[in-house]
Amino acid sequence: DVQDLTPALARQFGMKRVRGVLVTRVFEESPAQLGGLRPGDVILSIDGHDLVDKSDYRRKLTSYTVGSDLELIYRRVGRDYRLKLNVVKVPKSAALQFAKEGLGIEVEDITRDLRRRYRLAATRGVVIVRVRRDSETYRIGIRPGDVIRQVNQAAVNNEKEFNQALIEARKHDSILLLVQRGQSGYYVTLNLDLP
């Protein structure tokens, strides 16, 4: 995960102008981690394309497919480094980590036990079993027992489809969820401007 650089952060990193994105988290066993990238590094460019902000970074990454190679230039403690990476499929564990840390929720497939426990009308989707109290998700009123039916207008019938949709959603600044509570469904938009 990355965040935008502010003028104050750029000065802290010894940069004369604001450019690039600050790495805030590197997933375990990812090519980035195995290549040595770590939180606190500032990614300046991807394949020679200077990065302006987080949206620019996400747009650039969407142009790559699994198996593609790319080259990052990043700054660490005032020095620039090059890192060649191969794009791999995002593992399920990363999607689950994003759901838990980024959205503040944990989900499970709908089972007979969960249908009974939460008195669910839905048979498709994923049921939210935990919501972190300090998350935006909790603040807007989503609670355990709510069912996610769509992620950014992609139908979600089970946890596997939820994970796939979530991986795709990480490329954007916000996420649109269709949530079902009882017989009623409603859409919510969550900001993905993660810390």
Coordinates of N, CA and C in Angstrom, one line a residue:
D1 N 0.8 -1.2 0.0 CA 0.0 0.0 0.0 C 0.9 1.2 0.0
V2 N 0.3 2.3 -0.5 CA 1.1 3.5 -0.6 C 0.2 4.7 -0.2
Q3 N 0.8 5.8 0.1 CA 0.0 7.1 0.3 C 0.7 8.2 -0.4
D4 N -0.1 9.3 -0.6 CA 0.4 10.4 -1.3 C 1.5 11.1 -0.4
L5 N 2.4 11.7 -1.1 CA 3.4 12.5 -0.3 C 2.9 13.9 -0.2
T6 N 3.1 14.5 1.0 CA 2.8 15.9 1.3 C 4.1 16.7 1.2
P7 N 4.0 18.0 1.1 CA 5.2 18.8 1.1 C 6.1 18.5 2.4
A8 N 5.4 18.3 3.5 CA 6.1 18.1 4.8 C 6.8 16.7 4.7
L9 N 6.1 15.7 4.2 CA 6.8 14.4 4.1 C 7.9 14.4 3.1
A10 N 7.8 15.1 2.0 CA 8.8 15.2 1.0 C 10.1 15.8 1.6
R11 N 9.9 16.8 2.4 CA 11.0 17.5 3.1 C 11.7 16.5 4.1
Q12 N 10.9 15.7 4.8 CA 11.4 14.7 5.7 C 12.3 13.7 5.0
F13 N 12.0 13.4 3.7 CA 12.7 12.4 2.9 C 13.8 13.1 2.1
G14 N 14.1 14.4 2.4 CA 15.1 15.1 1.7 C 14.9 15.4 0.2
M15 N 13.6 15.5 -0.1 CA 13.2 15.8 -1.5 C 12.9 17.2 -1.7
K16 N 13.4 17.8 -2.8 CA 13.1 19.3 -3.0 C 11.7 19.5 -3.5
R17 N 11.1 18.5 -4.2 CA 9.8 18.7 -4.7 C 9.0 17.4 -4.4
V18 N 7.6 17.6 -4.4 CA 6.8 16.5 -4.1 C 6.6 15.7 -5.3
R19 N 7.0 14.4 -5.3 CA 6.8 13.5 -6.4 C 6.9 12.0 -5.9
G20 N 6.2 11.2 -6.5 CA 6.2 9.8 -6.0 C 5.1 9.5 -5.0
V21 N 5.2 8.2 -4.5 CA 4.3 7.8 -3.4 C 5.1 7.1 -2.3
L22 N 4.6 7.2 -1.1 CA 5.3 6.7 0.0 C 4.7 5.3 0.3
V23 N 5.6 4.3 0.4 CA 5.2 2.9 0.7 C 4.8 2.8 2.2
T24 N 3.6 2.4 2.5 CA 3.2 2.3 3.9 C 3.1 0.8 4.4
R25 N 3.0 -0.1 3.4 CA 2.9 -1.5 3.7 C 3.4 -2.4 2.5
V26 N 4.1 -3.4 2.8 CA 4.6 -4.3 1.8 C 4.1 -5.7 2.2
F27 N 3.3 -6.4 1.4 CA 2.8 -7.7 1.7 C 3.9 -8.7 1.8
E28 N 3.7 -9.6 2.8 CA 4.7 -10.7 3.0 C 4.8 -11.6 1.8
E29 N 6.0 -12.0 1.5 CA 6.3 -12.9 0.4 C 5.9 -12.4 -1.0
S30 N 5.6 -11.1 -1.1 CA 5.3 -10.5 -2.4 C 6.7 -10.2 -3.1
P31 N 6.6 -10.1 -4.4 CA 7.9 -9.8 -5.2 C 8.5 -8.5 -4.6
A32 N 7.7 -7.5 -4.2 CA 8.2 -6.2 -3.7 C 9.0 -6.5 -2.4
Q33 N 8.4 -7.3 -1.5 CA 9.2 -7.6 -0.3 C 10.4 -8.4 -0.5
L34 N 10.3 -9.4 -1.4 CA 11.4 -10.3 -1.7 C 12.5 -9.4 -2.4
G35 N 12.1 -8.4 -3.1 CA 13.1 -7.5 -3.8 C 13.7 -6.5 -2.9
G36 N 13.2 -6.4 -1.7 CA 13.8 -5.5 -0.7 C 13.0 -4.2 -0.4
L37 N 11.9 -4.0 -1.1 CA 11.1 -2.8 -0.9 C 10.5 -2.8 0.5
R38 N 10.5 -1.7 1.2 CA 10.0 -1.7 2.6 C 9.2 -0.4 2.9
P39 N 8.4 -0.4 3.9 CA 7.7 0.8 4.3 C 8.7 1.9 4.6
G40 N 8.3 3.1 4.1 CA 9.2 4.3 4.2 C 10.0 4.6 3.0
D41 N 10.0 3.6 2.0 CA 10.6 3.9 0.7 C 9.6 4.8 -0.1
V42 N 10.2 5.6 -1.0 CA 9.3 6.5 -1.8 C 9.5 6.0 -3.2
I43 N 8.4 5.5 -3.9 CA 8.5 5.0 -5.2 C 8.4 6.3 -6.1
L44 N 9.4 6.5 -6.9 CA 9.5 7.7 -7.8 C 8.9 7.4 -9.2
S45 N 9.2 6.2 -9.7 CA 8.7 6.0 -11.1 C 8.5 4.5 -11.3
I46 N 7.7 4.2 -12.3 CA 7.4 2.8 -12.8 C 7.7 2.8 -14.3
D47 N 8.7 2.0 -14.7 CA 9.1 1.9 -16.1 C 9.3 3.3 -16.7
G48 N 10.0 4.2 -16.0 CA 10.3 5.5 -16.5 C 9.2 6.5 -16.4
H49 N 8.0 6.1 -16.0 CA 6.9 7.0 -15.8 C 7.0 7.6 -14.4
D50 N 7.3 8.9 -14.3 CA 7.3 9.6 -13.0 C 5.9 9.6 -12.4
L51 N 5.9 9.2 -11.1 CA 4.6 9.1 -10.4 C 4.3 10.5 -9.7
V52 N 3.0 10.9 -9.9 CA 2.6 12.1 -9.4 C 1.9 11.9 -8.0
D53 N 1.1 10.9 -7.9 CA 0.3 10.6 -6.7 C -0.2 9.2 -6.7
K54 N -0.9 8.8 -5.6 CA -1.4 7.5 -5.5 C -2.3 7.1 -6.6
S55 N -3.2 8.0 -7.1 CA -4.1 7.6 -8.2 C -3.3 7.3 -9.5
D56 N -2.2 8.1 -9.7 CA -1.3 7.9 -10.9 C -0.6 6.5 -10.7
Y57 N -0.2 6.2 -9.5 CA 0.4 4.9 -9.2 C -0.5 3.7 -9.5
R58 N -1.8 3.8 -9.0 CA -2.7 2.8 -9.3 C -3.1 2.6 -10.8
R59 N -3.2 3.8 -11.4 CA -3.5 3.7 -12.9 C -2.4 3.0 -13.6
K60 N -1.2 3.3 -13.3 CA 0.0 2.7 -14.0 C 0.0 1.2 -13.7
L61 N -0.2 0.8 -12.5 CA -0.2 -0.6 -12.2 C -1.3 -1.4 -12.9
T62 N -2.4 -0.8 -13.2 CA -3.5 -1.5 -13.9 C -3.1 -1.9 -15.3
S63 N -2.1 -1.3 -15.8 CA -1.7 -1.6 -17.2 C -0.8 -2.8 -17.3
Y64 N -0.5 -3.4 -16.2 CA 0.3 -4.7 -16.2 C -0.5 -5.9 -16.0
T65 N -0.1 -7.0 -16.6 CA -0.8 -8.3 -16.3 C 0.1 -9.2 -15.7
V66 N -0.4 -10.3 -15.1 CA 0.4 -11.3 -14.5 C 1.4 -11.8 -15.4
G67 N 2.7 -11.9 -15.0 CA 3.8 -12.3 -15.8 C 4.6 -11.2 -16.4
S68 N 4.0 -9.9 -16.4 CA 4.7 -8.8 -16.9 C 5.9 -8.4 -16.0
D69 N 6.9 -7.8 -16.5 CA 8.0 -7.3 -15.8 C 7.9 -5.8 -15.7
L70 N 8.4 -5.2 -14.6 CA 8.4 -3.7 -14.5 C 9.6 -3.3 -13.6
E71 N 9.9 -2.1 -13.8 CA 11.1 -1.6 -13.0 C 10.7 -0.3 -12.2
L72 N 10.9 -0.4 -10.9 CA 10.7 0.7 -10.0 C 12.0 1.5 -9.8
I73 N 11.8 2.8 -9.6 CA 12.9 3.6 -9.0 C 12.4 4.1 -7.8
Y74 N 13.1 3.8 -6.7 CA 12.6 4.3 -5.4 C 13.7 4.9 -4.6
R75 N 13.3 5.8 -3.6 CA 14.3 6.5 -2.8 C 14.2 6.0 -1.4
R76 N 15.4 5.7 -0.8 CA 15.6 5.3 0.5 C 16.7 6.1 1.1
V77 N 16.4 6.8 2.2 CA 17.4 7.6 2.9 C 18.3 8.5 1.9
G78 N 17.6 9.2 1.1 CA 18.3 10.1 0.2 C 19.0 9.5 -1.0
R79 N 18.9 8.2 -1.2 CA 19.6 7.6 -2.3 C 18.5 6.8 -3.2
D80 N 18.7 6.9 -4.5 CA 17.7 6.2 -5.4 C 18.2 4.8 -5.8
Y81 N 17.3 3.9 -5.9 CA 17.6 2.5 -6.2 C 16.6 2.0 -7.3
R82 N 17.1 1.0 -8.1 CA 16.3 0.4 -9.1 C 15.9 -1.0 -8.6
L83 N 14.6 -1.4 -8.9 CA 14.2 -2.7 -8.5 C 13.3 -3.3 -9.7
K84 N 13.8 -4.4 -10.2 CA 13.0 -5.1 -11.3 C 12.1 -6.1 -10.6
L85 N 10.8 -6.1 -11.0 CA 9.8 -7.0 -10.4 C 9.0 -7.7 -11.5
N86 N 8.5 -8.9 -11.2 CA 7.6 -9.7 -12.1 C 6.3 -9.6 -11.4
V87 N 5.3 -9.3 -12.2 CA 3.9 -9.2 -11.7 C 3.3 -10.6 -11.4
V88 N 2.9 -10.8 -10.2 CA 2.3 -12.1 -9.9 C 0.8 -11.9 -9.5
K89 N 0.1 -13.0 -9.5 CA -1.3 -13.0 -9.0 C -1.3 -12.7 -7.5
V90 N -2.2 -11.8 -7.1 CA -2.3 -11.4 -5.7 C -2.9 -12.6 -4.9
P91 N -2.2 -13.1 -3.9 CA -2.7 -14.3 -3.2 C -3.9 -13.9 -2.3
K92 N -4.7 -15.0 -2.1 CA -5.9 -14.8 -1.3 C -5.6 -14.2 0.1
S93 N -4.5 -14.5 0.7 CA -4.1 -13.9 2.0 C -4.0 -12.4 1.9
A94 N -3.6 -11.8 0.8 CA -3.5 -10.4 0.6 C -4.9 -9.8 0.6
A95 N -5.8 -10.4 -0.1 CA -7.2 -9.9 -0.2 C -7.8 -9.9 1.2
L96 N -7.6 -11.0 2.0 CA -8.1 -11.1 3.3 C -7.5 -10.1 4.2
Q97 N -6.2 -9.8 4.1 CA -5.5 -8.8 4.9 C -6.1 -7.4 4.5
F98 N -6.3 -7.2 3.3 CA -6.9 -5.9 2.9 C -8.3 -5.7 3.4
A99 N -9.1 -6.7 3.4 CA -10.5 -6.6 3.9 C -10.4 -6.3 5.4
K100 N -9.5 -7.0 6.1 CA -9.4 -6.8 7.5 C -8.8 -5.5 7.9
E101 N -7.7 -5.1 7.3 CA -7.0 -3.9 7.7 C -7.6 -2.7 7.0
G102 N -7.8 -2.8 5.7 CA -8.3 -1.6 4.9 C -9.7 -1.3 5.1
L103 N -10.6 -2.3 5.1 CA -12.0 -2.1 5.2 C -12.5 -2.3 6.7
G104 N -11.7 -3.0 7.4 CA -12.1 -3.3 8.8 C -13.1 -4.4 9.0
I105 N -13.2 -5.3 8.0 CA -14.2 -6.4 8.1 C -13.5 -7.8 7.9
E106 N -14.2 -8.8 8.4 CA -13.9 -10.2 8.1 C -15.2 -10.8 7.6
V107 N -15.1 -11.6 6.6 CA -16.3 -12.2 5.9 C -16.1 -13.7 5.8
E108 N -17.2 -14.4 5.7 CA -17.2 -15.8 5.5 C -18.3 -16.2 4.5
D109 N -18.2 -17.4 3.9 CA -19.3 -17.9 3.0 C -20.5 -18.1 3.9
I110 N -21.7 -17.9 3.2 CA -22.9 -18.1 3.9 C -23.1 -19.6 4.2
T111 N -23.3 -20.0 5.4 CA -23.5 -21.4 5.8 C -24.9 -21.5 6.5
R112 N -25.4 -22.7 6.7 CA -26.6 -22.9 7.4 C -26.5 -22.3 8.8
D113 N -25.4 -22.5 9.5 CA -25.2 -22.0 10.8 C -25.3 -20.5 10.8
L114 N -24.6 -19.9 9.9 CA -24.6 -18.4 9.8 C -25.9 -17.9 9.4
R115 N -26.6 -18.5 8.6 CA -28.0 -18.1 8.2 C -28.9 -18.1 9.4
R116 N -28.7 -19.1 10.3 CA -29.5 -19.2 11.5 C -29.1 -18.1 12.5
R117 N -27.8 -18.0 12.7 CA -27.3 -17.1 13.7 C -27.7 -15.6 13.4
Y118 N -27.6 -15.2 12.1 CA -27.9 -13.8 11.8 C -29.3 -13.7 11.1
R119 N -30.1 -14.8 11.1 CA -31.4 -14.8 10.4 C -31.3 -14.2 9.0
L120 N -30.4 -14.7 8.2 CA -30.2 -14.2 6.9 C -31.3 -14.6 5.9
A121 N -31.7 -13.7 5.1 CA -32.6 -14.0 4.0 C -31.8 -14.4 2.7
A122 N -30.5 -13.9 2.7 CA -29.7 -14.1 1.5 C -29.1 -15.5 1.5
T123 N -28.9 -16.1 0.3 CA -28.2 -17.4 0.2 C -26.9 -17.2 -0.6
R124 N -26.8 -16.1 -1.3 CA -25.6 -15.8 -2.0 C -24.9 -14.5 -1.5
G125 N -23.6 -14.4 -1.6 CA -22.8 -13.3 -1.1 C -21.9 -13.8 0.0
V126 N -21.4 -12.9 0.7 CA -20.5 -13.2 1.9 C -21.1 -12.5 3.1
V127 N -21.1 -13.1 4.2 CA -21.7 -12.5 5.4 C -20.5 -11.9 6.2
I128 N -20.7 -10.7 6.7 CA -19.7 -10.0 7.5 C -19.8 -10.6 8.9
V129 N -18.7 -11.1 9.4 CA -18.8 -11.7 10.8 C -18.1 -10.8 11.8
R130 N -17.2 -9.9 11.4 CA -16.6 -9.0 12.3 C -16.4 -7.6 11.6
V131 N -16.6 -6.5 12.4 CA -16.4 -5.2 11.9 C -15.5 -4.5 12.9
R132 N -14.4 -4.0 12.5 CA -13.5 -3.2 13.5 C -14.2 -1.9 13.8
R133 N -14.3 -1.6 15.1 CA -15.0 -0.4 15.6 C -14.4 0.9 15.1
D134 N -13.1 0.9 14.8 CA -12.5 2.2 14.4 C -12.4 2.4 12.9
S135 N -13.2 1.6 12.2 CA -13.2 1.6 10.7 C -14.3 2.5 10.1
E136 N -14.1 3.0 8.9 CA -15.1 3.8 8.2 C -16.3 2.9 8.0
T137 N -16.1 1.6 7.8 CA -17.2 0.6 7.6 C -18.1 0.6 8.8
Y138 N -17.6 0.6 10.0 CA -18.4 0.6 11.2 C -19.1 2.0 11.4
R139 N -18.4 3.1 11.1 CA -18.9 4.4 11.2 C -20.2 4.6 10.4
I140 N -20.2 4.0 9.2 CA -21.4 4.2 8.3 C -22.5 3.2 8.6
G141 N -22.3 2.3 9.6 CA -23.4 1.5 10.1 C -23.4 0.0 9.6
I142 N -22.3 -0.4 9.0 CA -22.3 -1.8 8.6 C -21.9 -2.7 9.8
R143 N -22.6 -3.8 10.0 CA -22.5 -4.6 11.2 C -22.4 -6.1 10.8
P144 N -21.9 -6.9 11.8 CA -21.9 -8.3 11.6 C -23.4 -8.8 11.2
G145 N -23.4 -9.7 10.3 CA -24.7 -10.2 9.8 C -25.2 -9.5 8.5
D146 N -24.6 -8.4 8.2 CA -24.8 -7.8 6.9 C -24.2 -8.7 5.8
V147 N -24.8 -8.7 4.6 CA -24.3 -9.6 3.5 C -23.8 -8.7 2.4
I148 N -22.6 -8.9 1.9 CA -22.1 -8.2 0.7 C -22.5 -9.0 -0.5
R149 N -23.2 -8.3 -1.4 CA -23.7 -9.0 -2.7 C -22.9 -8.6 -3.9
Q150 N -22.3 -7.3 -3.9 CA -21.6 -6.8 -5.0 C -20.4 -6.0 -4.5
V151 N -19.3 -6.0 -5.3 CA -18.2 -5.2 -5.0 C -17.9 -4.4 -6.4
N152 N -18.1 -3.1 -6.3 CA -17.9 -2.3 -7.6 C -18.7 -2.9 -8.7
Q153 N -19.9 -3.3 -8.5 CA -20.9 -3.8 -9.4 C -20.6 -5.2 -10.0
A154 N -19.6 -5.8 -9.4 CA -19.3 -7.2 -9.7 C -20.1 -8.1 -8.7
A155 N -20.9 -9.0 -9.2 CA -21.6 -9.9 -8.3 C -20.7 -10.7 -7.5
V156 N -21.1 -10.9 -6.2 CA -20.3 -11.7 -5.3 C -21.2 -12.8 -4.8
N157 N -20.9 -14.0 -5.1 CA -21.7 -15.2 -4.6 C -21.1 -15.9 -3.5
N158 N -19.7 -15.8 -3.3 CA -19.0 -16.5 -2.3 C -17.7 -15.8 -2.0
E159 N -17.0 -16.4 -1.0 CA -15.8 -15.7 -0.5 C -14.7 -15.6 -1.6
K160 N -14.6 -16.7 -2.5 CA -13.6 -16.6 -3.6 C -13.9 -15.5 -4.5
E161 N -15.2 -15.2 -4.9 CA -15.5 -14.1 -5.8 C -15.3 -12.8 -5.1
F162 N -15.6 -12.7 -3.8 CA -15.3 -11.5 -3.0 C -13.9 -11.2 -3.0
N163 N -13.0 -12.2 -2.8 CA -11.6 -11.9 -2.8 C -11.1 -11.4 -4.1
Q164 N -11.6 -12.0 -5.2 CA -11.2 -11.6 -6.5 C -11.6 -10.1 -6.8
A165 N -12.9 -9.8 -6.4 CA -13.4 -8.5 -6.6 C -12.6 -7.5 -5.8
L166 N -12.2 -7.9 -4.6 CA -11.5 -7.0 -3.7 C -10.1 -6.7 -4.2
I167 N -9.5 -7.7 -4.8 CA -8.2 -7.5 -5.4 C -8.3 -6.4 -6.5
E168 N -9.3 -6.5 -7.3 CA -9.5 -5.6 -8.4 C -9.9 -4.2 -7.8
A169 N -10.6 -4.2 -6.8 CA -11.1 -2.9 -6.2 C -9.9 -2.1 -5.6
R170 N -8.9 -2.8 -5.2 CA -7.7 -2.1 -4.6 C -7.0 -1.1 -5.5
K171 N -7.3 -1.2 -6.8 CA -6.7 -0.4 -7.8 C -7.4 1.0 -7.8
H172 N -8.5 1.2 -7.1 CA -9.2 2.4 -7.1 C -9.1 3.2 -5.8
D173 N -9.6 4.4 -5.8 CA -9.6 5.2 -4.5 C -10.8 5.0 -3.6
S174 N -11.8 4.3 -4.2 CA -13.0 4.0 -3.4 C -13.6 2.7 -3.9
I175 N -14.5 2.2 -3.0 CA -15.1 0.9 -3.4 C -16.6 1.0 -3.1
L176 N -17.4 0.5 -4.1 CA -18.9 0.5 -4.0 C -19.3 -0.9 -3.6
L177 N -20.0 -1.0 -2.5 CA -20.5 -2.3 -2.0 C -22.1 -2.3 -2.0
L178 N -22.6 -3.4 -2.5 CA -24.1 -3.6 -2.3 C -24.2 -4.5 -1.1
V179 N -24.8 -4.0 -0.1 CA -25.0 -4.6 1.2 C -26.5 -5.0 1.4
Q180 N -26.7 -6.2 1.9 CA -28.1 -6.6 2.2 C -28.2 -6.9 3.7
R181 N -29.3 -6.3 4.2 CA -29.6 -6.5 5.6 C -31.1 -6.9 5.6
G182 N -31.3 -8.1 6.0 CA -32.7 -8.6 6.0 C -33.1 -8.7 4.5
Q183 N -34.3 -8.2 4.2 CA -34.8 -8.2 2.8 C -34.3 -7.0 2.0
S184 N -33.7 -6.0 2.7 CA -33.4 -4.7 2.0 C -31.9 -4.7 1.6
G185 N -31.7 -4.1 0.4 CA -30.3 -3.9 -0.1 C -30.0 -2.4 -0.2
Y186 N -28.8 -2.0 0.0 CA -28.4 -0.6 -0.2 C -26.9 -0.6 -0.6
Y187 N -26.6 0.5 -1.3 CA -25.2 0.7 -1.7 C -24.5 1.7 -0.8
V188 N -23.2 1.4 -0.5 CA -22.4 2.2 0.2 C -21.1 2.4 -0.5
T189 N -20.5 3.6 -0.4 CA -19.2 3.9 -1.0 C -18.2 4.1 0.1
L190 N -17.1 3.4 0.1 CA -16.0 3.5 1.1 C -14.8 4.1 0.5
N191 N -14.2 5.0 1.1 CA -12.9 5.6 0.7 C -11.8 4.6 1.0
L192 N -10.9 4.4 0.0 CA -9.8 3.5 0.2 C -8.5 4.2 0.4
D193 N -8.6 5.4 0.9 CA -7.4 6.2 1.2 C -6.8 5.7 2.6
L194 N -6.1 4.6 2.5 CA -5.7 3.9 3.7 C -4.5 4.6 4.3
P195 N -4.4 4.4 5.6 CA -3.2 5.1 6.3 C -1.9 4.4 5.9

